[in-house]
Amino acid sequence: MTTPEIPPTDPQLSAERLLETESVRSQPTAPALLRPEPSGPDLLDPFSNGYGFFPGLPGPEQAAQQALWLVFSRDSLLLTEELELPTTLPEGAEGEVYLGLQGEREVWAARLTADAPEGQKFFRLRGLYGRVPDWLWVLGGYGYQIAEWDRTHQFCGFDATPTVRADHERARRCPKCGLSFYPRLAPAVMVLLTRVHEGRPQILLCRSPQFPPGMYSANAGFVEPGETVEHAAHREMKEETNLDIRGLKYFDSQPWPFPHSLMLAYTAEYAGSEIVPQPEEIEEARWFFHDELPSLPGRASISRRLIESVVGERPD
């Protein structure tokens, strides 16, 4: 399993490992904490006004009473037995970071290395999808990335001087050399390739060696320095499957805080060549008819929505 400190070498692994044991097919839904009913074009955006969260700086020096606390132990989030956020900081927590406002209430993140307080429990953030409201799941991912970035940038990478937080932007600075450190973000491009074969539509799905048995997903890879996202889409497909693409069309994006990716999803048309999987990266790449699909990623990942945008919604 990829640790929060080490970025994965395979974004498909990062985006799909939650699927091994964290099924969301029949999980109960928690109460919609502080969430107004969303409406309009921002229906699916937990960072929109419809869900009431506003990232912000500078923050207050001290948390207000009844502030909402995102408390992490590695990649697990502290919640009450009712799957709600705690409103007091547990004893022994450290690294408090102000995140912004949820409605009119402050939101803070912190870390706890001790056991969870009585009546509360740590839940792996990935496994909470479908069990808590969408706004809370995405907000948890945001808080996790900020808390981990803050924890891992306590010292300057150039001269080892302790860094300090900037007041008006999300950054840590070295007071000695002036070097600034911002939250890390690794963009990754995902492409679902389509074609018509024998008069029937097909999609290309790939299998990483790290996937659960029988699972396939759309091809994905990290954007390299100096590339556009479109260039990366062509390069990754050629490198990992030997296939050429055309007609690249943007679908949607998804922040993916495991540990710090931004997934950018596209569809494209097959433009030639034969499948040759890249050794150690792709175990198998195959064309599938829409009514003969294998096991797919869970609904927490954008890859599932990307596939269903082409073939229609699939039963779990």
mmCIF file of C-alpha atoms in Angstrom:
data_model
loop_
_atom_site.group_PDB
_atom_site.id
_atom_site.type_symbol
_atom_site.label_atom_id
_atom_site.label_comp_id
_atom_site.label_asym_id
_atom_site.label_seq_id
_atom_site.Cartn_x
_atom_site.Cartn_y
_atom_site.Cartn_z
ATOM 1 C CA MET A 1 0.000 0.000 0.000
ATOM 2 C CA THR A 2 1.246 3.460 -0.901
ATOM 3 C CA THR A 3 2.129 5.563 2.135
ATOM 4 C CA PRO A 4 1.048 9.224 2.289
ATOM 5 C CA GLU A 5 4.670 10.391 2.129
ATOM 6 C CA ILE A 6 5.575 8.602 -1.107
ATOM 7 C CA PRO A 7 3.717 9.426 -4.332
ATOM 8 C CA PRO A 8 2.653 6.311 -6.216
ATOM 9 C CA THR A 9 4.440 5.398 -9.419
ATOM 10 C CA ASP A 10 1.133 4.380 -10.974
ATOM 11 C CA PRO A 11 -1.875 6.724 -10.769
ATOM 12 C CA GLN A 12 -4.180 3.833 -11.568
ATOM 13 C CA LEU A 13 -2.956 2.192 -8.369
ATOM 14 C CA SER A 14 -3.555 5.438 -6.487
ATOM 15 C CA ALA A 15 -7.019 5.810 -7.943
ATOM 16 C CA GLU A 16 -8.226 2.247 -7.588
ATOM 17 C CA ARG A 17 -6.653 0.584 -4.495
ATOM 18 C CA LEU A 18 -9.650 1.606 -2.407
ATOM 19 C CA LEU A 19 -11.640 -1.027 -4.287
ATOM 20 C CA GLU A 20 -10.055 -4.067 -2.654
ATOM 21 C CA THR A 21 -12.104 -4.210 0.525
ATOM 22 C CA GLU A 22 -13.910 -0.918 0.884
ATOM 23 C CA SER A 23 -17.161 -1.744 -0.878
ATOM 24 C CA VAL A 24 -19.785 0.997 -0.829
ATOM 25 C CA ARG A 25 -22.631 -0.979 -2.309
ATOM 26 C CA SER A 26 -24.822 -1.175 0.773
ATOM 27 C CA GLN A 27 -23.306 1.159 3.333
ATOM 28 C CA PRO A 28 -25.622 3.327 5.449
ATOM 29 C CA THR A 29 -25.642 7.057 4.861
ATOM 30 C CA ALA A 30 -24.835 9.428 7.710
ATOM 31 C CA PRO A 31 -26.969 12.491 8.435
ATOM 32 C CA ALA A 32 -26.281 15.417 6.122
ATOM 33 C CA LEU A 33 -24.283 17.447 8.628
ATOM 34 C CA LEU A 34 -24.723 21.174 8.072
ATOM 35 C CA ARG A 35 -25.384 20.577 4.375
ATOM 36 C CA PRO A 36 -28.120 22.577 2.691
ATOM 37 C CA GLU A 37 -29.904 20.879 -0.165
ATOM 38 C CA PRO A 38 -27.707 21.457 -3.254
ATOM 39 C CA SER A 39 -29.258 22.774 -6.428
ATOM 40 C CA GLY A 40 -28.305 24.142 -9.831
ATOM 41 C CA PRO A 41 -25.083 23.526 -11.764
ATOM 42 C CA ASP A 42 -23.039 22.973 -8.599
ATOM 43 C CA LEU A 43 -25.035 19.904 -7.546
ATOM 44 C CA LEU A 44 -22.022 17.569 -7.528
ATOM 45 C CA ASP A 45 -19.386 20.038 -6.354
ATOM 46 C CA PRO A 46 -18.827 19.843 -2.580
ATOM 47 C CA PHE A 47 -16.668 22.983 -2.748
ATOM 48 C CA SER A 48 -19.480 25.059 -4.235
ATOM 49 C CA ASN A 49 -21.828 27.381 -2.406
ATOM 50 C CA GLY A 50 -24.451 24.642 -2.540
ATOM 51 C CA TYR A 51 -22.461 22.717 0.081
ATOM 52 C CA GLY A 52 -21.283 25.734 2.008
ATOM 53 C CA PHE A 53 -17.501 25.254 2.281
ATOM 54 C CA PHE A 54 -15.145 28.168 1.626
ATOM 55 C CA PRO A 55 -11.367 27.621 1.902
ATOM 56 C CA GLY A 56 -9.782 30.656 3.477
ATOM 57 C CA LEU A 57 -6.739 32.416 4.903
ATOM 58 C CA PRO A 58 -5.596 34.004 7.111
ATOM 59 C CA GLY A 59 -7.165 32.025 9.890
ATOM 60 C CA PRO A 60 -7.798 32.913 13.513
ATOM 61 C CA GLU A 61 -5.065 32.263 16.049
ATOM 62 C CA GLN A 62 -7.319 29.965 18.039
ATOM 63 C CA ALA A 63 -10.201 27.722 17.040
ATOM 64 C CA ALA A 64 -13.680 28.857 17.951
ATOM 65 C CA GLN A 65 -15.950 26.810 20.154
ATOM 66 C CA GLN A 66 -17.895 24.241 18.141
ATOM 67 C CA ALA A 67 -15.395 24.377 15.276
ATOM 68 C CA LEU A 68 -15.365 21.274 13.098
ATOM 69 C CA TRP A 69 -12.183 19.212 13.431
ATOM 70 C CA LEU A 70 -10.684 16.973 10.754
ATOM 71 C CA VAL A 71 -8.300 14.913 12.878
ATOM 72 C CA PHE A 72 -6.108 12.370 11.084
ATOM 73 C CA SER A 73 -4.012 9.389 12.004
ATOM 74 C CA ARG A 74 -2.124 8.746 8.765
ATOM 75 C CA ASP A 75 -4.912 8.343 6.166
ATOM 76 C CA SER A 76 -7.709 7.761 8.691
ATOM 77 C CA LEU A 77 -10.220 10.381 9.827
ATOM 78 C CA LEU A 78 -11.581 10.681 13.363
ATOM 79 C CA LEU A 79 -15.379 10.556 13.578
ATOM 80 C CA THR A 80 -17.996 9.992 16.230
ATOM 81 C CA GLU A 81 -19.970 6.757 16.378
ATOM 82 C CA GLU A 82 -22.644 8.591 14.365
ATOM 83 C CA LEU A 83 -20.048 9.311 11.623
ATOM 84 C CA GLU A 84 -19.936 13.011 12.461
ATOM 85 C CA LEU A 85 -16.934 15.289 12.850
ATOM 86 C CA PRO A 86 -15.823 16.046 16.418
ATOM 87 C CA THR A 87 -16.246 19.623 17.626
ATOM 88 C CA THR A 88 -13.412 19.588 20.146
ATOM 89 C CA LEU A 89 -9.741 18.864 19.592
ATOM 90 C CA PRO A 90 -8.677 15.587 21.232
ATOM 91 C CA GLU A 91 -5.964 15.702 23.876
ATOM 92 C CA GLY A 92 -2.535 15.067 22.380
ATOM 93 C CA ALA A 93 -3.409 16.322 18.875
ATOM 94 C CA GLU A 94 -0.862 18.485 17.088
ATOM 95 C CA GLY A 95 -0.256 20.402 13.879
ATOM 96 C CA GLU A 96 -3.495 22.387 13.923
ATOM 97 C CA VAL A 97 -4.189 24.003 10.536
ATOM 98 C CA TYR A 98 -7.076 26.337 9.726
ATOM 99 C CA LEU A 99 -8.853 25.319 6.505
ATOM 100 C CA GLY A 100 -11.828 27.651 6.083
ATOM 101 C CA LEU A 101 -15.546 27.822 6.811
ATOM 102 C CA GLN A 102 -18.316 25.261 6.494
ATOM 103 C CA GLY A 103 -21.332 27.525 6.492
ATOM 104 C CA GLU A 104 -20.566 29.762 9.462
ATOM 105 C CA ARG A 105 -18.417 27.263 11.350
ATOM 106 C CA GLU A 106 -14.646 27.107 11.279
ATOM 107 C CA VAL A 107 -12.994 23.992 9.889
ATOM 108 C CA TRP A 108 -9.581 22.902 11.189
ATOM 109 C CA ALA A 109 -7.295 19.939 10.550
ATOM 110 C CA ALA A 110 -4.896 18.277 12.980
ATOM 111 C CA ARG A 111 -2.999 15.023 13.576
ATOM 112 C CA LEU A 112 -3.266 12.534 16.420
ATOM 113 C CA THR A 113 -0.784 9.734 17.071
ATOM 114 C CA ALA A 114 -2.597 8.426 20.163
ATOM 115 C CA ASP A 115 -5.670 6.201 20.247
ATOM 116 C CA ALA A 116 -9.061 7.667 19.411
ATOM 117 C CA PRO A 117 -10.945 9.204 22.377
ATOM 118 C CA GLU A 118 -13.823 7.284 23.912
ATOM 119 C CA GLY A 119 -16.914 7.390 21.711
ATOM 120 C CA GLN A 120 -14.895 8.167 18.593
ATOM 121 C CA LYS A 121 -13.078 6.058 16.034
ATOM 122 C CA PHE A 122 -10.630 6.425 13.156
ATOM 123 C CA PHE A 123 -12.048 5.487 9.751
ATOM 124 C CA ARG A 124 -9.936 5.113 6.624
ATOM 125 C CA LEU A 125 -10.883 8.049 4.453
ATOM 126 C CA ARG A 126 -11.168 5.944 1.300
ATOM 127 C CA GLY A 127 -13.658 3.594 2.927
ATOM 128 C CA LEU A 128 -15.942 6.453 4.000
ATOM 129 C CA TYR A 129 -17.172 7.108 0.479
ATOM 130 C CA GLY A 130 -20.925 6.483 0.423
ATOM 131 C CA ARG A 131 -21.136 6.369 4.222
ATOM 132 C CA VAL A 132 -20.871 10.112 4.813
ATOM 133 C CA PRO A 133 -22.209 13.036 2.776
ATOM 134 C CA ASP A 134 -20.194 13.902 -0.321
ATOM 135 C CA TRP A 135 -19.173 17.282 1.069
ATOM 136 C CA LEU A 136 -17.626 15.625 4.111
ATOM 137 C CA TRP A 137 -15.743 13.010 2.072
ATOM 138 C CA VAL A 138 -14.220 15.594 -0.259
ATOM 139 C CA LEU A 139 -13.545 18.002 2.602
ATOM 140 C CA GLY A 140 -11.786 15.164 4.413
ATOM 141 C CA GLY A 141 -9.561 14.661 1.382
ATOM 142 C CA TYR A 142 -8.736 18.356 1.276
ATOM 143 C CA GLY A 143 -7.904 18.427 4.966
ATOM 144 C CA TYR A 144 -5.789 15.289 4.678
ATOM 145 C CA GLN A 145 -3.653 16.782 1.894
ATOM 146 C CA ILE A 146 -3.125 20.034 3.764
ATOM 147 C CA ALA A 147 -2.325 18.310 7.057
ATOM 148 C CA GLU A 148 0.188 15.959 5.397
ATOM 149 C CA TRP A 149 1.818 18.776 3.437
ATOM 150 C CA ASP A 150 2.156 20.820 6.619
ATOM 151 C CA ARG A 151 3.630 17.857 8.506
ATOM 152 C CA THR A 152 6.183 16.965 5.828
ATOM 153 C CA HIS A 153 7.445 20.519 5.203
ATOM 154 C CA GLN A 154 8.475 21.559 8.697
ATOM 155 C CA PHE A 155 12.056 22.162 7.535
ATOM 156 C CA CYS A 156 13.556 23.835 4.493
ATOM 157 C CA GLY A 157 14.757 21.333 1.897
ATOM 158 C CA PHE A 158 17.707 23.580 1.026
ATOM 159 C CA ASP A 159 19.256 24.572 4.365
ATOM 160 C CA ALA A 160 17.205 22.572 6.939
ATOM 161 C CA THR A 161 15.958 25.724 8.718
ATOM 162 C CA PRO A 162 12.535 25.305 10.402
ATOM 163 C CA THR A 163 9.858 26.761 8.134
ATOM 164 C CA VAL A 164 7.015 29.078 9.166
ATOM 165 C CA ARG A 165 3.500 29.379 7.806
ATOM 166 C CA ALA A 166 2.683 32.266 5.493
ATOM 167 C CA ASP A 167 -0.191 34.504 6.612
ATOM 168 C CA HIS A 168 -2.128 35.142 3.414
ATOM 169 C CA GLU A 169 -1.480 32.076 1.251
ATOM 170 C CA ARG A 170 -1.196 28.340 1.765
ATOM 171 C CA ALA A 171 2.591 28.131 1.988
ATOM 172 C CA ARG A 172 5.458 27.467 4.376
ATOM 173 C CA ARG A 173 8.548 29.660 4.052
ATOM 174 C CA CYS A 174 12.145 29.417 5.128
ATOM 175 C CA PRO A 175 13.003 32.529 7.178
ATOM 176 C CA LYS A 176 16.692 32.082 6.313
ATOM 177 C CA CYS A 177 16.799 31.674 2.522
ATOM 178 C CA GLY A 178 13.223 32.709 1.631
ATOM 179 C CA LEU A 179 12.354 29.484 -0.175
ATOM 180 C CA SER A 180 8.599 28.825 -0.244
ATOM 181 C CA PHE A 181 6.857 25.456 -0.127
ATOM 182 C CA TYR A 182 3.320 25.030 -1.439
ATOM 183 C CA PRO A 183 0.945 22.044 -1.157
ATOM 184 C CA ARG A 184 1.972 19.353 -3.604
ATOM 185 C CA LEU A 185 -0.260 18.458 -6.540
ATOM 186 C CA ALA A 186 0.443 15.709 -9.076
ATOM 187 C CA PRO A 187 -1.819 15.960 -12.167
ATOM 188 C CA ALA A 188 -2.653 12.656 -13.826
ATOM 189 C CA VAL A 189 -4.511 12.089 -17.091
ATOM 190 C CA MET A 190 -7.002 9.250 -17.620
ATOM 191 C CA VAL A 191 -8.193 8.231 -21.085
ATOM 192 C CA LEU A 192 -11.027 5.896 -22.051
ATOM 193 C CA LEU A 193 -10.425 4.751 -25.620
ATOM 194 C CA THR A 194 -13.380 3.832 -27.862
ATOM 195 C CA ARG A 195 -13.868 2.129 -31.232
ATOM 196 C CA VAL A 196 -16.460 0.274 -33.309
ATOM 197 C CA HIS A 197 -15.640 -3.381 -34.023
ATOM 198 C CA GLU A 198 -17.835 -5.657 -36.136
ATOM 199 C CA GLY A 199 -20.513 -2.996 -36.001
ATOM 200 C CA ARG A 200 -20.558 -2.838 -32.193
ATOM 201 C CA PRO A 201 -18.975 -0.243 -29.869
ATOM 202 C CA GLN A 202 -16.065 -1.224 -27.645
ATOM 203 C CA ILE A 203 -13.924 0.424 -24.977
ATOM 204 C CA LEU A 204 -10.312 -0.292 -24.054
ATOM 205 C CA LEU A 205 -9.738 -1.215 -20.412
ATOM 206 C CA CYS A 206 -6.407 -1.914 -18.752
ATOM 207 C CA ARG A 207 -5.391 -4.006 -15.800
ATOM 208 C CA SER A 208 -2.591 -2.970 -13.441
ATOM 209 C CA PRO A 209 -0.769 -5.766 -11.577
ATOM 210 C CA GLN A 210 -1.826 -4.090 -8.310
ATOM 211 C CA PHE A 211 -5.563 -4.208 -9.066
ATOM 212 C CA PRO A 212 -7.877 -6.643 -7.280
ATOM 213 C CA PRO A 213 -8.386 -9.862 -9.274
ATOM 214 C CA GLY A 214 -10.508 -9.396 -12.387
ATOM 215 C CA MET A 215 -10.677 -5.602 -12.220
ATOM 216 C CA TYR A 216 -9.983 -3.308 -15.177
ATOM 217 C CA SER A 217 -10.049 0.466 -15.588
ATOM 218 C CA ALA A 218 -9.330 3.254 -18.059
ATOM 219 C CA ASN A 219 -5.670 3.926 -18.834
ATOM 220 C CA ALA A 220 -3.994 6.616 -16.712
ATOM 221 C CA GLY A 221 -0.611 8.199 -16.137
ATOM 222 C CA PHE A 222 1.058 11.222 -14.581
ATOM 223 C CA VAL A 223 1.701 14.412 -16.535
ATOM 224 C CA GLU A 224 5.441 14.963 -16.976
ATOM 225 C CA PRO A 225 7.248 18.320 -16.659
ATOM 226 C CA GLY A 226 7.012 20.329 -19.872
ATOM 227 C CA GLU A 227 3.899 18.499 -21.111
ATOM 228 C CA THR A 228 0.370 19.640 -21.720
ATOM 229 C CA VAL A 229 -2.331 17.321 -20.435
ATOM 230 C CA GLU A 230 -3.170 16.446 -24.039
ATOM 231 C CA HIS A 231 0.436 15.527 -24.801
ATOM 232 C CA ALA A 232 0.510 13.328 -21.713
ATOM 233 C CA ALA A 233 -2.691 11.564 -22.838
ATOM 234 C CA HIS A 234 -1.153 10.612 -26.187
ATOM 235 C CA ARG A 235 2.191 9.643 -24.664
ATOM 236 C CA GLU A 236 0.775 7.525 -21.853
ATOM 237 C CA MET A 237 -1.515 5.575 -24.180
ATOM 238 C CA LYS A 238 1.337 4.924 -26.600
ATOM 239 C CA GLU A 239 3.800 3.974 -23.849
ATOM 240 C CA GLU A 240 1.479 1.661 -21.952
ATOM 241 C CA THR A 241 -0.587 0.066 -24.742
ATOM 242 C CA ASN A 242 1.186 1.006 -28.025
ATOM 243 C CA LEU A 243 -2.100 2.445 -29.341
ATOM 244 C CA ASP A 244 -2.616 5.738 -31.160
ATOM 245 C CA ILE A 245 -5.511 8.025 -30.275
ATOM 246 C CA ARG A 246 -7.427 10.926 -31.813
ATOM 247 C CA GLY A 247 -10.448 13.067 -30.983
ATOM 248 C CA LEU A 248 -9.442 13.653 -27.389
ATOM 249 C CA LYS A 249 -12.392 15.110 -25.429
ATOM 250 C CA TYR A 250 -12.353 16.370 -21.851
ATOM 251 C CA PHE A 251 -14.825 14.654 -19.512
ATOM 252 C CA ASP A 252 -14.281 15.833 -15.937
ATOM 253 C CA SER A 253 -11.735 16.131 -13.133
ATOM 254 C CA GLN A 254 -11.479 14.833 -9.586
ATOM 255 C CA PRO A 255 -9.182 15.723 -6.697
ATOM 256 C CA TRP A 256 -7.667 12.505 -5.393
ATOM 257 C CA PRO A 257 -5.874 12.933 -2.064
ATOM 258 C CA PHE A 258 -4.094 9.561 -2.032
ATOM 259 C CA PRO A 259 -1.722 11.162 -1.580
ATOM 260 C CA HIS A 260 -2.005 14.357 -3.673
ATOM 261 C CA SER A 261 -3.262 13.822 -7.228
ATOM 262 C CA LEU A 262 -5.650 15.625 -9.542
ATOM 263 C CA MET A 263 -7.276 13.234 -12.006
ATOM 264 C CA LEU A 264 -8.171 14.713 -15.426
ATOM 265 C CA ALA A 265 -10.422 12.367 -17.394
ATOM 266 C CA TYR A 266 -10.869 12.205 -21.189
ATOM 267 C CA THR A 267 -12.440 10.070 -23.865
ATOM 268 C CA ALA A 268 -10.659 9.447 -27.179
ATOM 269 C CA GLU A 269 -11.073 7.467 -30.404
ATOM 270 C CA TYR A 270 -8.836 4.595 -31.480
ATOM 271 C CA ALA A 271 -6.488 5.680 -34.285
ATOM 272 C CA GLY A 272 -4.478 2.525 -34.997
ATOM 273 C CA SER A 273 -1.737 0.051 -33.976
ATOM 274 C CA GLU A 274 -1.901 -3.239 -32.072
ATOM 275 C CA ILE A 275 -2.020 -3.625 -28.306
ATOM 276 C CA VAL A 276 1.388 -4.159 -26.695
ATOM 277 C CA PRO A 277 1.156 -3.778 -22.883
ATOM 278 C CA GLN A 278 4.067 -2.029 -21.206
ATOM 279 C CA PRO A 279 5.917 -4.526 -18.993
ATOM 280 C CA GLU A 280 5.426 -4.075 -15.232
ATOM 281 C CA GLU A 281 2.908 -1.262 -15.791
ATOM 282 C CA ILE A 282 0.050 -2.992 -17.608
ATOM 283 C CA GLU A 283 -0.731 -6.630 -16.941
ATOM 284 C CA GLU A 284 -3.331 -6.723 -19.704
ATOM 285 C CA ALA A 285 -5.147 -4.315 -22.034
ATOM 286 C CA ARG A 286 -8.277 -5.522 -23.820
ATOM 287 C CA TRP A 287 -11.186 -4.308 -25.898
ATOM 288 C CA PHE A 288 -14.588 -4.929 -24.289
ATOM 289 C CA PHE A 289 -18.058 -4.730 -25.780
ATOM 290 C CA HIS A 290 -20.405 -2.603 -23.689
ATOM 291 C CA ASP A 291 -22.487 -5.599 -22.588
ATOM 292 C CA GLU A 292 -19.477 -7.761 -21.691
ATOM 293 C CA LEU A 293 -17.581 -5.600 -19.217
ATOM 294 C CA PRO A 294 -15.338 -6.972 -16.458
ATOM 295 C CA SER A 295 -15.282 -5.863 -12.824
ATOM 296 C CA LEU A 296 -15.020 -2.056 -12.711
ATOM 297 C CA PRO A 297 -13.686 0.475 -10.182
ATOM 298 C CA GLY A 298 -16.046 1.632 -7.434
ATOM 299 C CA ARG A 299 -18.008 4.858 -7.583
ATOM 300 C CA ALA A 300 -15.549 6.807 -5.461
ATOM 301 C CA SER A 301 -13.249 7.015 -8.485
ATOM 302 C CA ILE A 302 -13.791 9.186 -11.542
ATOM 303 C CA SER A 303 -12.866 6.204 -13.720
ATOM 304 C CA ARG A 304 -16.237 4.608 -12.965
ATOM 305 C CA ARG A 305 -18.119 7.745 -13.995
ATOM 306 C CA LEU A 306 -15.956 8.035 -17.115
ATOM 307 C CA ILE A 307 -16.771 4.483 -18.173
ATOM 308 C CA GLU A 308 -20.470 4.861 -17.410
ATOM 309 C CA SER A 309 -20.590 8.107 -19.421
ATOM 310 C CA VAL A 310 -19.824 5.968 -22.484
ATOM 311 C CA VAL A 311 -21.517 2.615 -21.791
ATOM 312 C CA GLY A 312 -24.317 3.653 -19.431
ATOM 313 C CA GLU A 313 -24.676 3.014 -15.710
ATOM 314 C CA ARG A 314 -23.624 -0.457 -14.636
ATOM 315 C CA PRO A 315 -24.954 -2.417 -11.651
ATOM 316 C CA ASP A 316 -22.471 -3.088 -8.849
#
